[in-house]
PDB file of C-alpha atoms in Angstrom:
ATOM      1  CA  MET A  23     -10.777 -16.180  22.420  1.00 58.00           C
ATOM      2  CA  ASN A  24      -8.722 -19.362  22.498  1.00 63.00           C
ATOM      3  CA  TRP A  25      -7.928 -20.759  19.095  1.00 65.00           C
ATOM      4  CA  LYS A  26      -7.876 -24.534  18.561  1.00 66.00           C
ATOM      5  CA  GLU A  27      -5.250 -24.282  15.890  1.00 67.00           C
ATOM      6  CA  GLN A  28      -2.474 -21.775  15.374  1.00 71.00           C
ATOM      7  CA  ARG A  29      -0.003 -21.459  12.543  1.00 74.00           C
ATOM      8  CA  GLU A  30       2.841 -19.070  12.026  1.00 73.00           C
ATOM      9  CA  ASN A  31       4.076 -17.900   8.623  1.00 76.00           C
ATOM     10  CA  ALA A  32       1.356 -19.936   6.909  1.00 78.00           C
ATOM     11  CA  TYR A  33       1.444 -18.116   3.577  1.00 76.00           C
ATOM     12  CA  PRO A  34       0.974 -19.130   0.790  1.00 78.00           C
ATOM     13  CA  ASN A  35      -1.256 -21.870   2.254  1.00 83.00           C
ATOM     14  CA  ILE A  36      -3.934 -19.334   3.237  1.00 86.00           C
ATOM     15  CA  ILE A  37      -6.315 -17.908   0.638  1.00 85.00           C
ATOM     16  CA  LEU A  38      -8.164 -14.720   1.593  1.00 86.00           C
ATOM     17  CA  SER A  39     -10.044 -14.213  -1.679  1.00 85.00           C
ATOM     18  CA  ASP A  40     -13.818 -13.984  -1.167  1.00 86.00           C
ATOM     19  CA  CYS A  41     -13.520 -13.541   2.600  1.00 88.00           C
ATOM     20  CA  LEU A  42     -15.467 -11.109   4.765  1.00 90.00           C
ATOM     21  CA  VAL A  43     -13.448  -9.449   7.543  1.00 91.00           C
ATOM     22  CA  ASP A  44     -15.687  -8.853  10.568  1.00 91.00           C
ATOM     23  CA  GLU A  45     -13.270  -6.894  12.767  1.00 91.00           C
ATOM     24  CA  ILE A  46      -9.905  -5.185  12.391  1.00 92.00           C
ATOM     25  CA  GLN A  47      -7.583  -4.192  15.207  1.00 91.00           C
ATOM     26  CA  VAL A  48      -4.311  -2.299  15.072  1.00 91.00           C
ATOM     27  CA  ASN A  49      -1.896  -2.956  17.954  1.00 91.00           C
ATOM     28  CA  ASP A  50       1.302  -0.967  17.540  1.00 89.00           C
ATOM     29  CA  LYS A  51       2.695  -2.390  14.271  1.00 90.00           C
ATOM     30  CA  ASP A  52       0.454  -5.474  14.138  1.00 91.00           C
ATOM     31  CA  ILE A  53      -2.830  -5.660  12.235  1.00 90.00           C
ATOM     32  CA  ILE A  54      -5.347  -8.289  13.331  1.00 90.00           C
ATOM     33  CA  LEU A  55      -8.045  -9.343  10.855  1.00 90.00           C
ATOM     34  CA  LYS A  56     -10.895 -11.284  12.477  1.00 90.00           C
ATOM     35  CA  PHE A  57     -13.180 -13.580  10.531  1.00 89.00           C
ATOM     36  CA  LEU A  58     -15.938 -14.361  13.040  1.00 87.00           C
ATOM     37  CA  LYS A  59     -18.660 -15.964  10.932  1.00 83.00           C
ATOM     38  CA  HIS A  60     -16.862 -17.568   8.022  1.00 83.00           C
ATOM     39  CA  GLY A  61     -13.120 -17.983   8.019  1.00 86.00           C
ATOM     40  CA  PHE A  62     -10.739 -18.229   5.117  1.00 87.00           C
ATOM     41  CA  VAL A  63      -9.492 -21.043   2.918  1.00 88.00           C
ATOM     42  CA  ILE A  64      -6.420 -22.910   4.101  1.00 87.00           C
ATOM     43  CA  LYS A  65      -4.403 -25.729   2.619  1.00 86.00           C
ATOM     44  CA  ASP A  66      -3.702 -28.628   4.942  1.00 82.00           C
ATOM     45  CA  VAL A  67       0.038 -29.240   4.718  1.00 77.00           C
ATOM     46  CA  GLU A  68      -0.338 -32.966   5.454  1.00 83.00           C
ATOM     47  CA  ASP A  69      -2.897 -33.992   2.831  1.00 86.00           C
ATOM     48  CA  SER A  70      -2.826 -30.914   0.510  1.00 84.00           C
ATOM     49  CA  HIS A  71      -6.618 -30.511   0.664  1.00 89.00           C
ATOM     50  CA  TYR A  72      -8.193 -27.069   0.976  1.00 88.00           C
ATOM     51  CA  TYR A  73     -10.927 -26.273   3.484  1.00 87.00           C
ATOM     52  CA  ARG A  74     -12.675 -23.175   4.839  1.00 87.00           C
ATOM     53  CA  THR A  75     -12.075 -22.465   8.490  1.00 87.00           C
ATOM     54  CA  LYS A  76     -14.777 -21.392  10.892  1.00 86.00           C
ATOM     55  CA  SER A  77     -13.999 -18.327  13.012  1.00 87.00           C
ATOM     56  CA  ALA A  78     -10.357 -17.374  12.604  1.00 89.00           C
ATOM     57  CA  GLN A  79      -7.948 -14.488  12.694  1.00 89.00           C
ATOM     58  CA  ILE A  80      -4.819 -13.412  10.892  1.00 88.00           C
ATOM     59  CA  ILE A  81      -2.131 -11.319  12.539  1.00 88.00           C
ATOM     60  CA  VAL A  82       0.077  -9.374  10.149  1.00 86.00           C
ATOM     61  CA  LYS A  83       3.177  -8.434  12.152  1.00 87.00           C
ATOM     62  CA  GLU A  84       5.483  -5.445  11.846  1.00 88.00           C
ATOM     63  CA  CYS A  85       3.409  -3.448   9.341  1.00 87.00           C
ATOM     64  CA  ASP A  86       4.429  -0.008   8.208  1.00 88.00           C
ATOM     65  CA  ILE A  87       1.160   1.539   9.411  1.00 86.00           C
ATOM     66  CA  ASP A  88       2.028   4.972   7.997  1.00 86.00           C
ATOM     67  CA  ASN A  89       2.321   3.564   4.472  1.00 86.00           C
ATOM     68  CA  ILE A  90      -0.998   1.731   4.296  1.00 85.00           C
ATOM     69  CA  SER A  91      -3.055   2.945   1.357  1.00 86.00           C
ATOM     70  CA  ILE A  92      -6.836   2.440   1.410  1.00 89.00           C
ATOM     71  CA  GLN A  93      -8.965   3.468  -1.511  1.00 87.00           C
ATOM     72  CA  LEU A  94     -12.718   3.496  -1.958  1.00 86.00           C
ATOM     73  CA  VAL A  95     -13.776   2.704  -5.521  1.00 83.00           C
ATOM     74  CA  ASN A  96     -17.252   3.746  -6.698  1.00 85.00           C
ATOM     75  CA  ARG A  97     -18.750   3.287 -10.125  1.00 82.00           C
ATOM     76  CA  LYS A  98     -20.810   6.054 -11.596  1.00 83.00           C
ATOM     77  CA  ARG A  99     -23.039   5.249 -14.511  1.00 80.00           C
ATOM     78  CA  GLY A 100     -22.075   6.885 -17.722  1.00 71.00           C
ATOM     79  CA  VAL A 101     -23.093   6.733 -21.328  1.00 72.00           C
ATOM     80  CA  ASP A 102     -21.433   3.357 -21.850  1.00 71.00           C
ATOM     81  CA  LYS A 103     -22.003   0.148 -19.851  1.00 72.00           C
ATOM     82  CA  GLU A 104     -18.799   0.474 -17.827  1.00 73.00           C
ATOM     83  CA  GLY A 105     -19.373   4.010 -16.614  1.00 79.00           C
ATOM     84  CA  ILE A 106     -16.561   5.692 -14.753  1.00 85.00           C
ATOM     85  CA  ARG A 107     -14.699   4.738 -11.590  1.00 85.00           C
ATOM     86  CA  ILE A 108     -14.252   7.322  -8.871  1.00 89.00           C
ATOM     87  CA  ILE A 109     -11.347   6.500  -6.549  1.00 91.00           C
ATOM     88  CA  THR A 110     -11.115   8.230  -3.178  1.00 93.00           C
ATOM     89  CA  ASP A 111      -8.293   7.849  -0.642  1.00 94.00           C
ATOM     90  CA  ILE A 112      -9.545   6.883   2.827  1.00 93.00           C
ATOM     91  CA  GLU A 113      -7.649   7.472   6.080  1.00 93.00           C
ATOM     92  CA  LEU A 114      -6.922   4.332   8.117  1.00 90.00           C
ATOM     93  CA  HIS A 115      -8.791   5.558  11.213  1.00 91.00           C
ATOM     94  CA  THR A 116     -11.879   6.383   9.101  1.00 94.00           C
ATOM     95  CA  PHE A 117     -11.797   2.917   7.542  1.00 93.00           C
ATOM     96  CA  LEU A 118     -11.370   1.164  10.916  1.00 92.00           C
ATOM     97  CA  ASN A 119     -14.142   3.186  12.593  1.00 93.00           C
ATOM     98  CA  ASN A 120     -16.628   2.481   9.805  1.00 92.00           C
ATOM     99  CA  ILE A 121     -15.853  -1.258   9.943  1.00 91.00           C
ATOM    100  CA  LEU A 122     -16.105  -1.307  13.756  1.00 89.00           C
ATOM    101  CA  LYS A 123     -19.445   0.551  13.727  1.00 92.00           C
ATOM    102  CA  LYS A 124     -20.769  -1.777  10.972  1.00 90.00           C
ATOM    103  CA  ARG A 125     -21.383   1.138   8.576  1.00 93.00           C
ATOM    104  CA  TRP A 126     -19.114  -0.561   6.060  1.00 90.00           C
ATOM    105  CA  SER A 127     -18.230  -4.145   5.382  1.00 89.00           C
ATOM    106  CA  TYR A 128     -14.801  -5.267   4.246  1.00 89.00           C
ATOM    107  CA  GLU A 129     -14.648  -8.129   1.791  1.00 87.00           C
ATOM    108  CA  ILE A 130     -11.387  -9.283   0.293  1.00 85.00           C
ATOM    109  CA  ILE A 131     -12.303  -9.917  -3.328  1.00 83.00           C
ATOM    110  CA  GLU A 132      -8.876 -10.962  -4.606  1.00 77.00           C
ATOM    111  CA  GLU A 133      -5.406 -10.987  -3.174  1.00 73.00           C
ATOM    112  CA  TYR A 134      -2.138 -10.535  -4.996  1.00 66.00           C
ATOM    113  CA  TYR A 135       1.394 -11.331  -3.896  1.00 63.00           C
ATOM    114  CA  SER A 136       4.698  -9.895  -4.933  1.00 59.00           C
ATOM    115  CA  ALA A 137       8.223  -9.766  -3.570  1.00 58.00           C
ATOM    116  CA  LEU A 138       7.396  -6.438  -1.921  1.00 59.00           C
ATOM    117  CA  GLY A 139       4.082  -7.331  -0.293  1.00 54.00           C
ATOM    118  CA  GLY A 140       0.482  -8.144  -1.002  1.00 51.00           C
ATOM    119  CA  LEU A 141      -2.833  -6.519  -1.734  1.00 49.00           C
TER     120      LEU A 141
END
């Protein structure tokens, strides 16, 4: 797919919160997140307005693939309103296969940044 617009090192002008990732690819140490239906929010550097892109992708370069941690969080009803959270570690290949086969969907609810990386 040819992209009309490309940006490099665009953070922090990209907001991934509330975005649905349609496809994920891992190429060596690069992770490619594809947003095919609805893109993500981006700040225009010229006029400082925010807009949602259409189809788009993000390439995260030089990732430490072996240190990616994926966790599945389920809520189980309990006596109180909150219930309990059950957290299960998921292997990367299991996560990618379930996304690819459309068994699971991957929505980025919130993103956090720090000096060491992001979530």
